[in-house]
CSV table of C-alpha atoms (C1' of nucleotides) in Angstrom, one decimal:
chain,number,residue,atom,x,y,z
A,299,MET,CA,-59.5,-3.7,8.9
A,300,ASP,CA,-62.8,-3.3,7.6
A,301,PHE,CA,-63.2,-7.0,6.6
A,302,ASN,CA,-66.1,-9.2,7.9
A,303,ARG,CA,-64.4,-12.2,10.1
A,304,PRO,CA,-65.6,-15.7,10.0
A,305,SER,CA,-66.1,-17.9,12.9
A,306,VAL,CA,-63.0,-20.3,12.8
A,307,THR,CA,-63.6,-24.0,14.4
A,308,VAL,CA,-61.7,-27.0,14.8
A,309,ASP,CA,-63.1,-30.5,13.9
A,310,LEU,CA,-61.8,-33.9,14.9
A,311,ALA,CA,-61.8,-37.2,13.1
A,312,ILE,CA,-61.0,-39.7,15.9
A,313,PHE,CA,-60.3,-42.9,15.3
A,314,THR,CA,-59.6,-45.9,17.2
A,315,VAL,CA,-59.7,-49.7,16.4
A,316,LEU,CA,-62.0,-51.9,18.4
A,317,ASP,CA,-62.8,-55.8,17.2
A,318,ALA,CA,-60.4,-55.7,14.6
A,319,ASP,CA,-62.4,-52.6,13.1
A,320,LEU,CA,-61.5,-49.1,12.5
A,321,LYS,CA,-64.1,-46.8,14.2
A,322,ILE,CA,-64.4,-43.1,14.3
A,323,LEU,CA,-66.2,-41.0,17.3
A,324,LEU,CA,-69.2,-39.2,16.0
A,325,ILE,CA,-71.9,-37.2,18.2
A,326,ARG,CA,-75.3,-36.5,17.7
A,327,ARG,CA,-76.2,-32.8,17.1
A,328,LYS,CA,-78.6,-31.5,19.7
A,329,LEU,CA,-79.2,-28.3,17.9
A,330,ALA,CA,-79.8,-26.8,14.7
A,331,PRO,CA,-78.5,-26.7,12.0
A,332,PHE,CA,-78.5,-30.5,11.1
A,333,GLU,CA,-80.1,-31.3,14.4
A,334,GLY,CA,-80.4,-35.0,15.1
A,335,MET,CA,-77.6,-35.9,12.7
A,336,TRP,CA,-74.2,-37.2,13.6
A,337,ALA,CA,-71.5,-35.0,13.3
A,338,LEU,CA,-67.5,-34.8,13.8
A,339,PRO,CA,-66.8,-33.5,17.4
A,340,GLY,CA,-65.5,-30.0,17.3
A,341,GLY,CA,-65.7,-26.3,18.3
A,342,PHE,CA,-64.5,-22.9,18.1
A,343,VAL,CA,-61.0,-21.7,18.5
A,344,LEU,CA,-61.1,-19.4,21.4
A,345,VAL,CA,-60.0,-16.0,19.9
A,346,GLY,CA,-59.2,-13.2,22.9
A,347,PRO,CA,-60.7,-9.9,22.9
A,348,SER,CA,-57.4,-7.6,22.1
A,349,ALA,CA,-54.0,-7.6,20.5
A,350,ALA,CA,-52.5,-8.6,23.7
A,351,GLU,CA,-55.1,-11.3,24.6
A,352,GLN,CA,-55.3,-13.3,21.3
A,353,GLY,CA,-56.5,-16.5,22.8
A,354,GLU,CA,-55.5,-20.0,22.3
A,355,SER,CA,-53.7,-21.5,19.4
A,356,VAL,CA,-55.4,-23.6,16.7
A,357,GLU,CA,-53.8,-26.8,18.1
A,358,ASP,CA,-54.7,-26.2,22.0
A,359,ALA,CA,-58.2,-25.7,20.5
A,360,ALA,CA,-57.7,-29.1,19.0
A,361,TYR,CA,-56.5,-30.6,21.9
A,362,ARG,CA,-59.1,-28.9,24.2
A,363,GLU,CA,-61.8,-30.4,22.2
A,364,LEU,CA,-60.0,-33.8,22.0
A,365,GLU,CA,-59.5,-33.7,25.9
A,366,GLU,CA,-63.2,-32.7,26.4
A,367,GLU,CA,-64.7,-35.5,24.0
A,368,THR,CA,-62.8,-38.1,25.0
A,369,GLY,CA,-62.1,-37.5,28.8
A,370,LEU,CA,-58.1,-38.6,28.1
A,371,PRO,CA,-55.0,-36.7,28.9
A,372,ARG,CA,-53.2,-35.2,26.0
A,373,ARG,CA,-50.2,-37.1,26.1
A,374,THR,CA,-52.0,-40.6,25.5
A,375,LEU,CA,-53.3,-39.1,22.3
A,376,TYR,CA,-52.2,-38.9,18.7
A,377,LEU,CA,-53.2,-35.5,17.0
A,378,GLU,CA,-52.0,-34.2,13.5
A,379,GLN,CA,-53.6,-31.7,11.6
A,380,LEU,CA,-55.5,-32.5,8.3
A,381,HIS,CA,-56.9,-30.0,6.1
A,382,THR,CA,-58.9,-26.5,6.3
A,383,PHE,CA,-62.1,-26.4,4.8
A,384,GLY,CA,-63.5,-23.0,4.1
A,385,ARG,CA,-66.3,-23.1,1.4
A,386,PRO,CA,-68.7,-20.5,1.8
A,387,GLY,CA,-72.0,-22.2,2.4
A,388,ARG,CA,-70.8,-25.1,4.5
A,389,ASP,CA,-72.5,-23.9,7.7
A,390,PRO,CA,-75.8,-22.5,6.5
A,391,ARG,CA,-76.0,-19.9,9.6
A,392,GLU,CA,-72.8,-17.9,9.0
A,393,ARG,CA,-69.4,-18.1,7.4
A,394,VAL,CA,-67.4,-20.8,9.3
A,395,ILE,CA,-63.9,-22.2,8.3
A,396,THR,CA,-62.9,-25.1,10.2
A,397,VAL,CA,-59.5,-26.7,10.6
A,398,ALA,CA,-59.7,-30.4,10.5
A,399,TRP,CA,-57.6,-32.9,12.5
A,400,VAL,CA,-57.0,-36.5,12.9
A,401,ALA,CA,-56.7,-38.1,16.1
A,402,LEU,CA,-55.9,-41.6,17.3
A,403,VAL,CA,-57.0,-43.2,20.4
A,404,ARG,CA,-55.4,-46.6,21.5
A,405,PRO,CA,-57.7,-49.0,22.2
A,406,ASP,CA,-57.2,-49.8,25.4
A,407,LEU,CA,-58.4,-46.3,26.1
A,408,ALA,CA,-61.1,-46.3,24.0
A,409,PRO,CA,-63.7,-47.9,26.1
A,410,THR,CA,-63.6,-44.6,28.7
A,411,VAL,CA,-64.5,-42.4,26.0
A,412,HIS,CA,-68.1,-42.3,26.2
A,413,ALA,CA,-68.2,-41.3,29.8
A,414,GLY,CA,-66.1,-38.2,28.8
A,415,THR,CA,-68.5,-36.7,26.7
A,416,ASP,CA,-70.5,-34.2,28.6
A,417,ALA,CA,-73.8,-36.3,28.4
A,418,ALA,CA,-73.8,-35.8,24.7
A,419,ASP,CA,-74.5,-38.5,22.5
A,420,ALA,CA,-71.5,-40.0,21.3
A,421,ARG,CA,-70.8,-43.4,19.6
A,422,TRP,CA,-68.0,-45.1,18.0
A,423,PHE,CA,-69.1,-45.9,14.1
A,424,SER,CA,-67.5,-48.6,12.1
A,425,VAL,CA,-66.0,-46.6,9.1
A,426,ARG,CA,-68.0,-48.4,6.9
A,427,ASP,CA,-71.2,-47.6,8.3
A,428,ALA,CA,-70.0,-43.8,9.0
A,429,LEU,CA,-69.4,-43.7,5.4
A,430,ALA,CA,-71.9,-46.0,3.4
A,431,ASP,CA,-75.2,-45.8,5.8
A,432,THR,CA,-74.9,-42.5,7.8
A,433,ASP,CA,-75.3,-38.9,6.3
A,434,LEU,CA,-73.1,-36.5,8.4
A,435,ALA,CA,-74.0,-32.9,9.1
A,436,PHE,CA,-72.2,-29.9,7.4
A,437,ASP,CA,-69.3,-31.3,4.9
A,438,HIS,CA,-68.1,-33.6,7.4
A,439,SER,CA,-68.3,-36.6,5.0
A,440,ASP,CA,-65.7,-34.7,3.1
A,441,ILE,CA,-63.7,-34.3,6.3
A,442,VAL,CA,-63.9,-38.3,6.8
A,443,ASP,CA,-62.7,-39.2,3.3
A,444,ALA,CA,-59.9,-37.1,3.6
A,445,ALA,CA,-58.9,-38.5,6.9
A,446,LEU,CA,-59.3,-42.1,5.9
A,447,ASP,CA,-57.1,-41.1,2.7
A,448,ARG,CA,-54.4,-39.7,5.3
A,449,ILE,CA,-54.2,-42.6,7.7
A,450,ARG,CA,-54.5,-45.0,5.0
A,451,GLY,CA,-51.6,-43.2,2.8
A,452,LYS,CA,-49.4,-42.9,6.1
A,453,VAL,CA,-49.8,-46.5,7.9
A,454,ASP,CA,-47.3,-48.4,6.0
A,455,TYR,CA,-44.5,-45.9,6.0
A,456,SER,CA,-44.8,-43.9,9.3
A,457,SER,CA,-45.5,-44.9,13.1
A,458,ILE,CA,-49.2,-44.2,13.5
A,459,SER,CA,-50.2,-47.7,13.6
A,460,PHE,CA,-48.2,-47.9,17.2
A,461,GLU,CA,-51.2,-45.2,18.2
A,462,LEU,CA,-53.6,-48.0,17.5
A,463,VAL,CA,-52.3,-50.9,19.8
A,464,PRO,CA,-51.9,-51.0,23.5
A,465,PRO,CA,-48.5,-49.9,24.9
A,466,THR,CA,-47.2,-53.6,24.3
A,467,PHE,CA,-48.5,-55.7,21.7
A,468,THR,CA,-47.9,-58.8,19.5
A,469,ILE,CA,-46.9,-58.8,15.8
A,470,ALA,CA,-50.6,-60.1,15.3
A,471,GLU,CA,-52.2,-57.2,16.9
A,472,LEU,CA,-49.8,-54.6,15.0
A,473,ARG,CA,-51.1,-56.4,11.9
A,474,SER,CA,-54.7,-56.2,12.8
A,475,ALA,CA,-54.3,-52.6,13.5
A,476,HIS,CA,-52.7,-52.5,9.8
A,477,GLU,CA,-55.6,-54.7,8.5
A,478,ALA,CA,-58.0,-52.6,10.2
A,479,ILE,CA,-56.9,-49.2,8.5
A,480,LYS,CA,-56.4,-50.5,5.1
A,481,GLY,CA,-59.4,-52.8,5.1
A,482,ALA,CA,-57.2,-55.6,3.6
A,483,ALA,CA,-55.1,-58.8,4.3
A,484,TYR,CA,-51.7,-58.6,4.9
A,485,ASP,CA,-49.7,-61.7,4.6
A,486,PRO,CA,-48.4,-62.7,8.0
A,487,GLY,CA,-45.0,-63.7,7.0
A,488,ASN,CA,-44.3,-60.8,5.0
A,489,PHE,CA,-45.6,-58.5,7.7
A,490,ARG,CA,-43.7,-60.3,10.5
A,491,ARG,CA,-40.4,-59.7,8.2
A,492,ARG,CA,-40.7,-56.0,7.9
A,493,PHE,CA,-41.7,-56.2,11.8
A,494,LYS,CA,-38.4,-57.6,12.5
A,495,ARG,CA,-36.8,-55.1,10.3
A,496,MET,CA,-38.0,-52.3,13.0
A,497,GLN,CA,-36.5,-54.4,15.8
A,498,THR,CA,-33.2,-54.5,14.3
A,499,ASP,CA,-33.5,-51.1,13.4
A,500,GLY,CA,-34.3,-50.3,16.9
A,501,VAL,CA,-37.8,-48.9,16.2
A,502,ILE,CA,-39.1,-51.4,18.5
A,503,ALA,CA,-38.1,-53.9,21.3
A,504,VAL,CA,-39.2,-57.1,23.0
A,505,ALA,CA,-41.2,-56.5,26.3
A,506,PRO,CA,-41.5,-58.7,29.1
A,507,GLY,CA,-44.0,-61.8,29.3
A,508,ARG,CA,-46.2,-63.1,26.7
A,509,ARG,CA,-49.3,-62.9,25.4
A,510,HIS,CA,-51.8,-66.1,25.8
A,511,THR,CA,-54.7,-66.2,23.8
A,512,ALA,CA,-56.6,-69.3,22.4
A,513,THR,CA,-53.3,-70.9,21.0
A,514,LYS,CA,-49.6,-70.6,21.0
A,515,PRO,CA,-48.5,-67.5,23.0
A,516,ALA,CA,-46.9,-64.6,21.4
A,517,LYS,CA,-44.2,-62.5,22.2
A,518,VAL,CA,-44.7,-58.8,23.1
A,519,TYR,CA,-43.1,-55.8,21.9
A,520,ARG,CA,-43.1,-51.9,22.6
A,521,PHE,CA,-42.8,-48.9,20.3
A,522,VAL,CA,-39.4,-47.6,21.5
A,523,GLY,CA,-39.4,-44.5,18.9
A,524,PRO,CA,-38.7,-43.4,15.2
A,525,THR,CA,-35.1,-44.5,14.5
A,526,PRO,CA,-33.2,-42.4,17.1
A,527,GLU,CA,-30.6,-41.6,14.3
B,1393,MET,CA,-72.4,-16.8,18.6
B,1394,ASP,CA,-70.8,-14.6,21.2
B,1395,PHE,CA,-67.2,-15.2,20.2
B,1396,ASN,CA,-64.4,-13.0,18.9
B,1397,ARG,CA,-63.4,-13.9,15.7
B,1398,PRO,CA,-60.1,-14.2,14.1
B,1399,SER,CA,-59.0,-12.5,10.7
B,1400,VAL,CA,-58.1,-15.3,8.4
B,1401,THR,CA,-55.6,-15.0,5.5
B,1402,VAL,CA,-53.9,-16.9,2.7
B,1403,ASP,CA,-50.3,-17.1,2.6
B,1404,LEU,CA,-48.3,-18.5,-0.4
B,1405,ALA,CA,-44.9,-20.2,-1.0
B,1406,ILE,CA,-44.7,-19.7,-4.6
B,1407,PHE,CA,-41.6,-21.6,-5.9
B,1408,THR,CA,-40.1,-21.9,-9.6
B,1409,VAL,CA,-36.7,-23.1,-10.9
B,1410,LEU,CA,-34.6,-20.5,-12.4
B,1411,ASP,CA,-30.9,-21.5,-13.4
B,1412,ALA,CA,-31.4,-24.9,-12.1
B,1413,ASP,CA,-31.7,-23.0,-8.7
B,1414,LEU,CA,-35.1,-23.6,-6.5
B,1415,LYS,CA,-36.6,-19.8,-6.0
B,1416,ILE,CA,-39.4,-18.4,-3.7
B,1417,LEU,CA,-41.4,-15.2,-4.5
B,1418,LEU,CA,-41.2,-12.9,-1.5
B,1419,ILE,CA,-42.7,-9.1,-1.3
B,1420,ARG,CA,-41.1,-6.3,0.7
B,1421,ARG,CA,-43.7,-5.1,3.1
B,1422,LYS,CA,-44.5,-1.4,2.9
B,1423,LEU,CA,-46.5,-1.2,5.9
B,1424,ALA,CA,-46.1,-2.2,9.6
B,1425,PRO,CA,-45.8,-4.7,11.3
B,1426,PHE,CA,-42.4,-5.7,9.9
B,1427,GLU,CA,-42.4,-2.9,7.7
B,1428,GLY,CA,-39.5,-3.1,5.0
B,1429,MET,CA,-39.2,-6.8,5.6
B,1430,TRP,CA,-39.7,-9.5,3.1
B,1431,ALA,CA,-42.8,-11.7,3.6
B,1432,LEU,CA,-44.6,-14.2,1.6
B,1433,PRO,CA,-47.4,-12.8,-0.6
B,1434,GLY,CA,-51.0,-13.4,0.9
B,1435,GLY,CA,-53.9,-11.5,1.8
B,1436,PHE,CA,-57.5,-11.9,3.6
B,1437,VAL,CA,-60.0,-14.5,2.6
B,1438,LEU,CA,-63.0,-12.4,1.6
B,1439,VAL,CA,-65.9,-12.9,4.1
B,1440,GLY,CA,-69.6,-11.9,3.1
B,1441,PRO,CA,-72.0,-9.9,5.3
B,1442,SER,CA,-74.7,-12.5,5.7
B,1443,ALA,CA,-75.3,-15.9,6.0
B,1444,ALA,CA,-76.7,-15.8,2.3
B,1445,GLU,CA,-73.6,-14.1,0.9
B,1446,GLN,CA,-70.8,-16.0,2.8
B,1447,GLY,CA,-67.9,-14.6,0.5
B,1448,GLU,CA,-65.3,-16.8,-1.4
B,1449,SER,CA,-63.8,-20.1,-0.6
B,1450,VAL,CA,-60.5,-20.2,0.9
B,1451,GLU,CA,-59.1,-21.9,-1.9
B,1452,ASP,CA,-60.5,-19.3,-4.2
B,1453,ALA,CA,-58.7,-16.4,-2.1
B,1454,ALA,CA,-55.5,-18.6,-2.5
B,1455,TYR,CA,-55.7,-18.8,-6.3
B,1456,ARG,CA,-56.8,-14.7,-6.4
B,1457,GLU,CA,-54.1,-13.8,-4.4
B,1458,LEU,CA,-52.1,-16.1,-6.7
B,1459,GLU,CA,-53.4,-14.4,-9.8
B,1460,GLU,CA,-52.6,-11.2,-8.5
B,1461,GLU,CA,-49.1,-11.5,-7.4
B,1462,THR,CA,-48.0,-13.5,-10.6
B,1463,GLY,CA,-50.4,-12.0,-13.2
B,1464,LEU,CA,-50.8,-15.5,-14.5
B,1465,PRO,CA,-53.9,-17.2,-15.4
B,1466,ARG,CA,-55.2,-20.0,-13.0
B,1467,ARG,CA,-54.5,-22.9,-15.3
B,1468,THR,CA,-51.0,-22.4,-15.6
B,1469,LEU,CA,-50.4,-22.5,-11.9
B,1470,TYR,CA,-50.2,-25.5,-9.5
B,1471,LEU,CA,-51.7,-24.9,-5.9
B,1472,GLU,CA,-52.1,-27.2,-2.8
B,1473,GLN,CA,-52.8,-26.4,0.5
B,1474,LEU,CA,-50.1,-26.5,3.0
B,1475,HIS,CA,-50.8,-26.2,6.6
B,1476,THR,CA,-52.9,-23.7,8.7
B,1477,PHE,CA,-50.7,-21.5,11.2
B,1478,GLY,CA,-52.6,-20.2,13.9
B,1479,ARG,CA,-50.4,-19.3,17.0
B,1480,PRO,CA,-51.8,-16.2,18.9
B,1481,GLY,CA,-49.3,-13.2,18.5
B,1482,ARG,CA,-48.2,-14.5,15.2
B,1483,ASP,CA,-49.5,-11.1,14.0
B,1484,PRO,CA,-49.1,-8.3,16.8
B,1485,ARG,CA,-52.0,-6.1,15.7
B,1486,GLU,CA,-54.7,-8.8,15.8
B,1487,ARG,CA,-55.5,-12.3,16.2
B,1488,VAL,CA,-54.8,-13.9,12.3
B,1489,ILE,CA,-55.0,-17.3,11.3
B,1490,THR,CA,-53.4,-18.2,8.0
B,1491,VAL,CA,-54.1,-21.1,5.6
B,1492,ALA,CA,-50.6,-21.5,3.9
B,1493,TRP,CA,-50.2,-22.8,0.4
B,1494,VAL,CA,-47.7,-24.2,-2.1
B,1495,ALA,CA,-47.7,-22.8,-5.6
B,1496,LEU,CA,-45.5,-23.9,-8.2
B,1497,VAL,CA,-44.9,-21.4,-11.2
B,1498,ARG,CA,-43.3,-23.0,-14.6
B,1499,PRO,CA,-39.7,-21.4,-15.4
B,1500,ASP,CA,-41.0,-20.2,-18.9
B,1501,LEU,CA,-43.6,-18.2,-17.2
B,1502,ALA,CA,-41.7,-17.1,-14.3
B,1503,PRO,CA,-39.9,-14.0,-15.7
B,1504,THR,CA,-43.2,-12.5,-16.5
B,1505,VAL,CA,-44.2,-12.4,-12.7
B,1506,HIS,CA,-42.3,-9.2,-11.6
B,1507,ALA,CA,-44.4,-7.3,-13.9
B,1508,GLY,CA,-47.8,-8.6,-12.3
B,1509,THR,CA,-47.2,-7.2,-8.7
B,1510,ASP,CA,-49.0,-4.1,-8.7
B,1511,ALA,CA,-45.6,-2.0,-8.1
B,1512,ALA,CA,-44.7,-3.7,-5.1
B,1513,ASP,CA,-41.4,-4.6,-4.5
B,1514,ALA,CA,-41.5,-8.7,-5.6
B,1515,ARG,CA,-38.1,-10.9,-5.8
B,1516,TRP,CA,-37.5,-14.6,-6.7
B,1517,PHE,CA,-35.0,-15.3,-3.8
B,1518,SER,CA,-33.1,-18.4,-3.7
B,1519,VAL,CA,-34.3,-20.7,-1.2
B,1520,ARG,CA,-30.8,-20.9,0.4
B,1521,ASP,CA,-30.8,-16.8,0.7
B,1522,ALA,CA,-34.5,-17.1,1.9
B,1523,LEU,CA,-33.8,-19.4,4.8
B,1524,ALA,CA,-30.4,-18.3,5.7
B,1525,ASP,CA,-29.7,-14.6,5.2
B,1526,THR,CA,-33.1,-12.9,5.3
B,1527,ASP,CA,-35.3,-12.8,8.2
B,1528,LEU,CA,-38.9,-13.1,7.1
B,1529,ALA,CA,-42.0,-11.4,8.7
B,1530,PHE,CA,-44.2,-12.9,10.9
B,1531,ASP,CA,-43.9,-16.8,11.0
B,1532,HIS,CA,-43.2,-16.8,7.5
B,1533,SER,CA,-39.9,-18.7,8.0
B,1534,ASP,CA,-41.9,-21.8,9.5
B,1535,ILE,CA,-44.0,-21.6,6.5
B,1536,VAL,CA,-41.4,-22.0,4.2
B,1537,ASP,CA,-39.5,-24.7,6.1
B,1538,ALA,CA,-42.9,-26.4,5.8
B,1539,ALA,CA,-43.3,-25.6,2.1
B,1540,LEU,CA,-39.7,-27.0,1.5
B,1541,ASP,CA,-40.2,-30.1,3.5
B,1542,ARG,CA,-43.6,-31.1,1.2
B,1543,ILE,CA,-42.3,-30.5,-1.8
B,1544,ARG,CA,-39.2,-32.1,-1.1
B,1545,GLY,CA,-40.9,-35.3,0.4
B,1546,LYS,CA,-43.1,-35.2,-2.7
B,1547,VAL,CA,-41.1,-34.7,-5.6
B,1548,ASP,CA,-40.0,-38.2,-6.1
B,1549,TYR,CA,-43.1,-40.2,-5.6
B,1550,SER,CA,-45.7,-37.2,-7.3
B,1551,SER,CA,-45.9,-35.6,-10.4
B,1552,ILE,CA,-45.1,-32.0,-9.2
B,1553,SER,CA,-41.8,-31.8,-11.0
B,1554,PHE,CA,-43.6,-31.4,-14.3
B,1555,GLU,CA,-45.1,-28.4,-12.7
B,1556,LEU,CA,-41.4,-26.7,-12.7
B,1557,VAL,CA,-40.3,-27.6,-16.3
B,1558,PRO,CA,-41.7,-25.7,-19.4
B,1559,PRO,CA,-44.4,-27.7,-21.2
B,1560,THR,CA,-41.9,-30.1,-23.2
B,1561,PHE,CA,-38.7,-30.8,-21.8
B,1562,THR,CA,-35.7,-33.0,-22.0
B,1563,ILE,CA,-34.7,-35.6,-19.2
B,1564,ALA,CA,-32.1,-33.3,-17.9
B,1565,GLU,CA,-34.3,-30.6,-17.7
B,1566,LEU,CA,-36.6,-32.4,-15.6
B,1567,ARG,CA,-33.6,-34.0,-13.4
B,1568,SER,CA,-32.2,-30.3,-12.9
B,1569,ALA,CA,-35.5,-29.5,-11.5
B,1570,HIS,CA,-35.7,-32.4,-9.1
B,1571,GLU,CA,-32.1,-31.4,-8.2
B,1572,ALA,CA,-32.9,-27.8,-7.6
B,1573,ILE,CA,-35.7,-29.3,-5.3
B,1574,LYS,CA,-33.7,-31.7,-3.4
B,1575,GLY,CA,-30.3,-29.6,-3.6
B,1576,ALA,CA,-28.6,-33.0,-4.3
B,1577,ALA,CA,-27.3,-34.6,-7.5
B,1578,TYR,CA,-29.1,-37.5,-9.1
B,1579,ASP,CA,-27.1,-40.1,-11.1
B,1580,PRO,CA,-28.2,-39.4,-14.8
B,1581,GLY,CA,-28.4,-42.9,-15.8
B,1582,ASN,CA,-30.5,-44.1,-13.0
B,1583,PHE,CA,-32.8,-41.0,-13.3
B,1584,ARG,CA,-33.3,-41.8,-17.2
B,1585,ARG,CA,-34.2,-45.3,-16.4
B,1586,ARG,CA,-37.0,-44.0,-13.7
B,1587,PHE,CA,-38.3,-41.4,-16.6
B,1588,LYS,CA,-38.2,-44.3,-19.4
B,1589,ARG,CA,-40.6,-46.4,-17.0
B,1590,MET,CA,-42.7,-43.3,-16.4
B,1591,GLN,CA,-42.9,-43.6,-20.5
B,1592,THR,CA,-43.8,-47.2,-20.8
B,1593,ASP,CA,-46.7,-46.3,-18.1
B,1594,GLY,CA,-48.0,-43.6,-20.6
B,1595,VAL,CA,-47.5,-40.9,-18.0
B,1596,ILE,CA,-44.9,-39.1,-20.6
B,1597,ALA,CA,-44.7,-39.1,-24.2
B,1598,VAL,CA,-42.1,-38.1,-26.9
B,1599,ALA,CA,-42.9,-34.4,-28.1
B,1600,PRO,CA,-41.9,-33.3,-31.6
B,1601,GLY,CA,-38.5,-31.8,-32.0
B,1602,ARG,CA,-35.0,-31.8,-30.1
B,1603,ARG,CA,-33.5,-29.6,-27.6
B,1604,HIS,CA,-30.3,-28.1,-28.9
B,1605,THR,CA,-27.6,-26.9,-26.4
B,1606,ALA,CA,-23.9,-26.8,-26.4
B,1607,THR,CA,-23.7,-30.4,-27.2
B,1608,LYS,CA,-25.5,-33.3,-28.7
B,1609,PRO,CA,-29.3,-32.6,-29.1
B,1610,ALA,CA,-31.9,-34.2,-26.5
B,1611,LYS,CA,-35.3,-35.8,-27.2
B,1612,VAL,CA,-38.1,-33.9,-25.9
B,1613,TYR,CA,-40.9,-34.7,-23.9
B,1614,ARG,CA,-44.1,-33.7,-22.5
B,1615,PHE,CA,-46.3,-34.8,-19.4
B,1616,VAL,CA,-49.4,-36.8,-20.5
B,1617,GLY,CA,-51.0,-37.1,-17.1
B,1618,PRO,CA,-50.7,-39.4,-13.9
B,1619,THR,CA,-51.1,-43.3,-15.2
B,1620,PRO,CA,-54.9,-43.0,-16.6
B,1621,GLU,CA,-55.5,-46.5,-14.7
C,1353,DT,C1',-10.7,-33.6,-32.6
C,1354,DC,C1',-12.3,-33.3,-28.3
C,1355,DA,C1',-15.1,-32.2,-24.5
C,1356,DA,C1',-19.6,-32.7,-22.8
C,1357,DT,C1',-23.5,-34.5,-22.5
C,1358,DA,C1',-27.3,-38.3,-24.6
C,1359,DG,C1',-28.3,-42.4,-24.2
C,1360,DT,C1',-27.5,-47.7,-22.8
C,1361,DG,C1',-26.3,-51.7,-20.0
C,1362,DT,C1',-24.3,-54.5,-15.8
C,1363,DC,C1',-23.6,-55.8,-11.3
C,1364,DT,C1',-25.4,-55.6,-6.7
C,1365,DT,C1',-28.5,-54.9,-3.0
C,1366,DT,C1',-32.8,-54.3,-0.8
C,1367,DC,C1',-37.3,-55.5,-0.2
C,1368,DA,C1',-42.2,-57.0,-1.5
C,1369,DG,C1',-45.3,-60.7,-2.9
C,1370,DA,C1',-46.4,-65.5,-2.8
C,1371,DC,C1',-46.2,-69.3,-0.3
C,1372,DA,C1',-44.2,-73.6,2.0
C,1373,DG,C1',-42.9,-75.6,6.1
C,1374,DT,C1',-41.8,-76.3,11.2
C,1375,DA,C1',-43.1,-75.3,16.5
C,1376,DT,C1',-46.1,-75.2,20.3
C,1377,DA,C1',-49.5,-73.7,22.6
C,1378,DT,C1',-54.8,-74.4,23.8
C,1379,DA,C1',-59.3,-76.6,23.4
D,614,DT,C1',-54.5,-85.5,19.5
D,615,DA,C1',-55.8,-81.9,16.6
D,616,DT,C1',-55.9,-77.3,15.0
D,617,DA,C1',-54.9,-72.6,15.1
D,618,DT,C1',-51.5,-69.6,15.4
D,619,DA,C1',-46.4,-68.4,16.2
D,620,DC,C1',-42.6,-68.3,13.8
D,621,DT,C1',-39.0,-69.5,9.9
D,622,DG,C1',-37.4,-69.7,5.5
D,623,DT,C1',-37.5,-69.7,0.1
D,624,DC,C1',-38.3,-68.3,-4.6
D,625,DT,C1',-38.9,-64.5,-7.5
D,626,DG,C1',-39.4,-60.1,-9.8
D,627,DA,C1',-39.5,-55.0,-9.1
D,628,DA,C1',-36.7,-51.2,-8.6
D,629,DA,C1',-32.6,-48.6,-6.6
D,630,DG,C1',-27.6,-47.2,-6.4
D,631,DA,C1',-23.2,-47.2,-8.4
D,632,DC,C1',-20.8,-47.3,-12.3
D,633,DA,C1',-18.8,-48.6,-17.0
D,634,DC,C1',-19.5,-47.9,-21.6
D,635,DT,C1',-21.1,-46.3,-26.2
D,636,DA,C1',-22.9,-42.4,-29.5
D,637,DT,C1',-23.2,-38.1,-31.2
D,638,DT,C1',-23.1,-33.2,-31.4
D,639,DG,C1',-21.0,-28.3,-31.2
D,640,DA,C1',-17.1,-25.5,-30.1
DNA sequence: TCAATAGTGTCTTTCAGACAGTATATA
DNA sequence: TATATACTGTCTGAAAGACACTATTGA
């Protein structure tokens, strides 16, 4: 092939919910271009030297970066391909095409994330701040917009919100996760009704124990799986 | 960057509806690998030689290939990014990462497509045949599966079916397009009711004339646009 | 005239939104 | 005991599935 080749990277929009607020993980760039600016974590897809050794899959690259940035094992993380961004000039150094991913980290695991990032400056940003006040490197603002569209569009008809609560959770906790994603309040009674339907459908089940807060203790549930049949 | 770089291609799952049947455009490969096998149309993303000249965007590459394969102008075509496939070994020659797209061609334009393909062997396949009887090159069967999932999932809550009927169309024609995509029958009365709601919402409007077939002539409509507000 | 499709309407079920009301913890 | 939240239930309207029925054309 007598074509020039682009570099291919993966970029990760990693979300969690802390303090009833949707957060995204950003890292501060130590090198040019965009030195000092906040950016999405990411890295190059490793490509082998020959036809026989072709390197890692794009998905493996995303998981590898995700594990490196969060320090969390693969099976505790949710990862979904978002979109590929390939506008020329998006990286001023050279042609870079990036495959963007959405990842979700459970809030009980989120506090350990900071330690995992090899001394890089990494922080959970409220998505409000990340979008409004903070200029992001490259076209990462576009990626964040697309990622938010994706999770906001899916949260009410998929199982992704279970990736943003602890392994066992109350109805109010799940509702709070929905509200953090959508940035809007849900009617508690109506949310509970939908939730109870999930229970009769076998999507969720009662877990032992109760959650004790400042008021009446609530039943605890666990996610079973998206309707076996 | 001291990394090996992959080649990046675009592959197109181009659909139309002919004879009330969902078709996909395949081309027969003239060269190894997979010589003689049917494959999705596609090609390399053009990458410039320097930081200043970085080449075309991935979307432009998809449109360029689409125009080359169909001979149709860009504004008559629907194009949407599907998914990026990057498993090592998917091309035995070298590492190739492909960005797959879904394209829709209106049935009134589909018959001209064959002429546009520079003498290559190109054919509309019924998706039934394409999936069941025909082995496709590379991982193109996976791409076709994903493309079908995409359009089948979207057809009932988006405007894509208007891309698979002529500029003016009857309710029965639109219903037939839905049925071709889903491979299932819709109740004519219920479909008409949903359709009429689109009319009151301003999504569609009556067009002049009537469609004369073997029976009672039907009203003709045109697509106005996805709900102005 | 009759077969086929265009086009209308009805019944039932499901589910969402709005919201009232009861129960039971802890402060 | 007061208040916040857990939890239950009711009313209404939108919309889908099943299906019956009328209207009008070309063969």
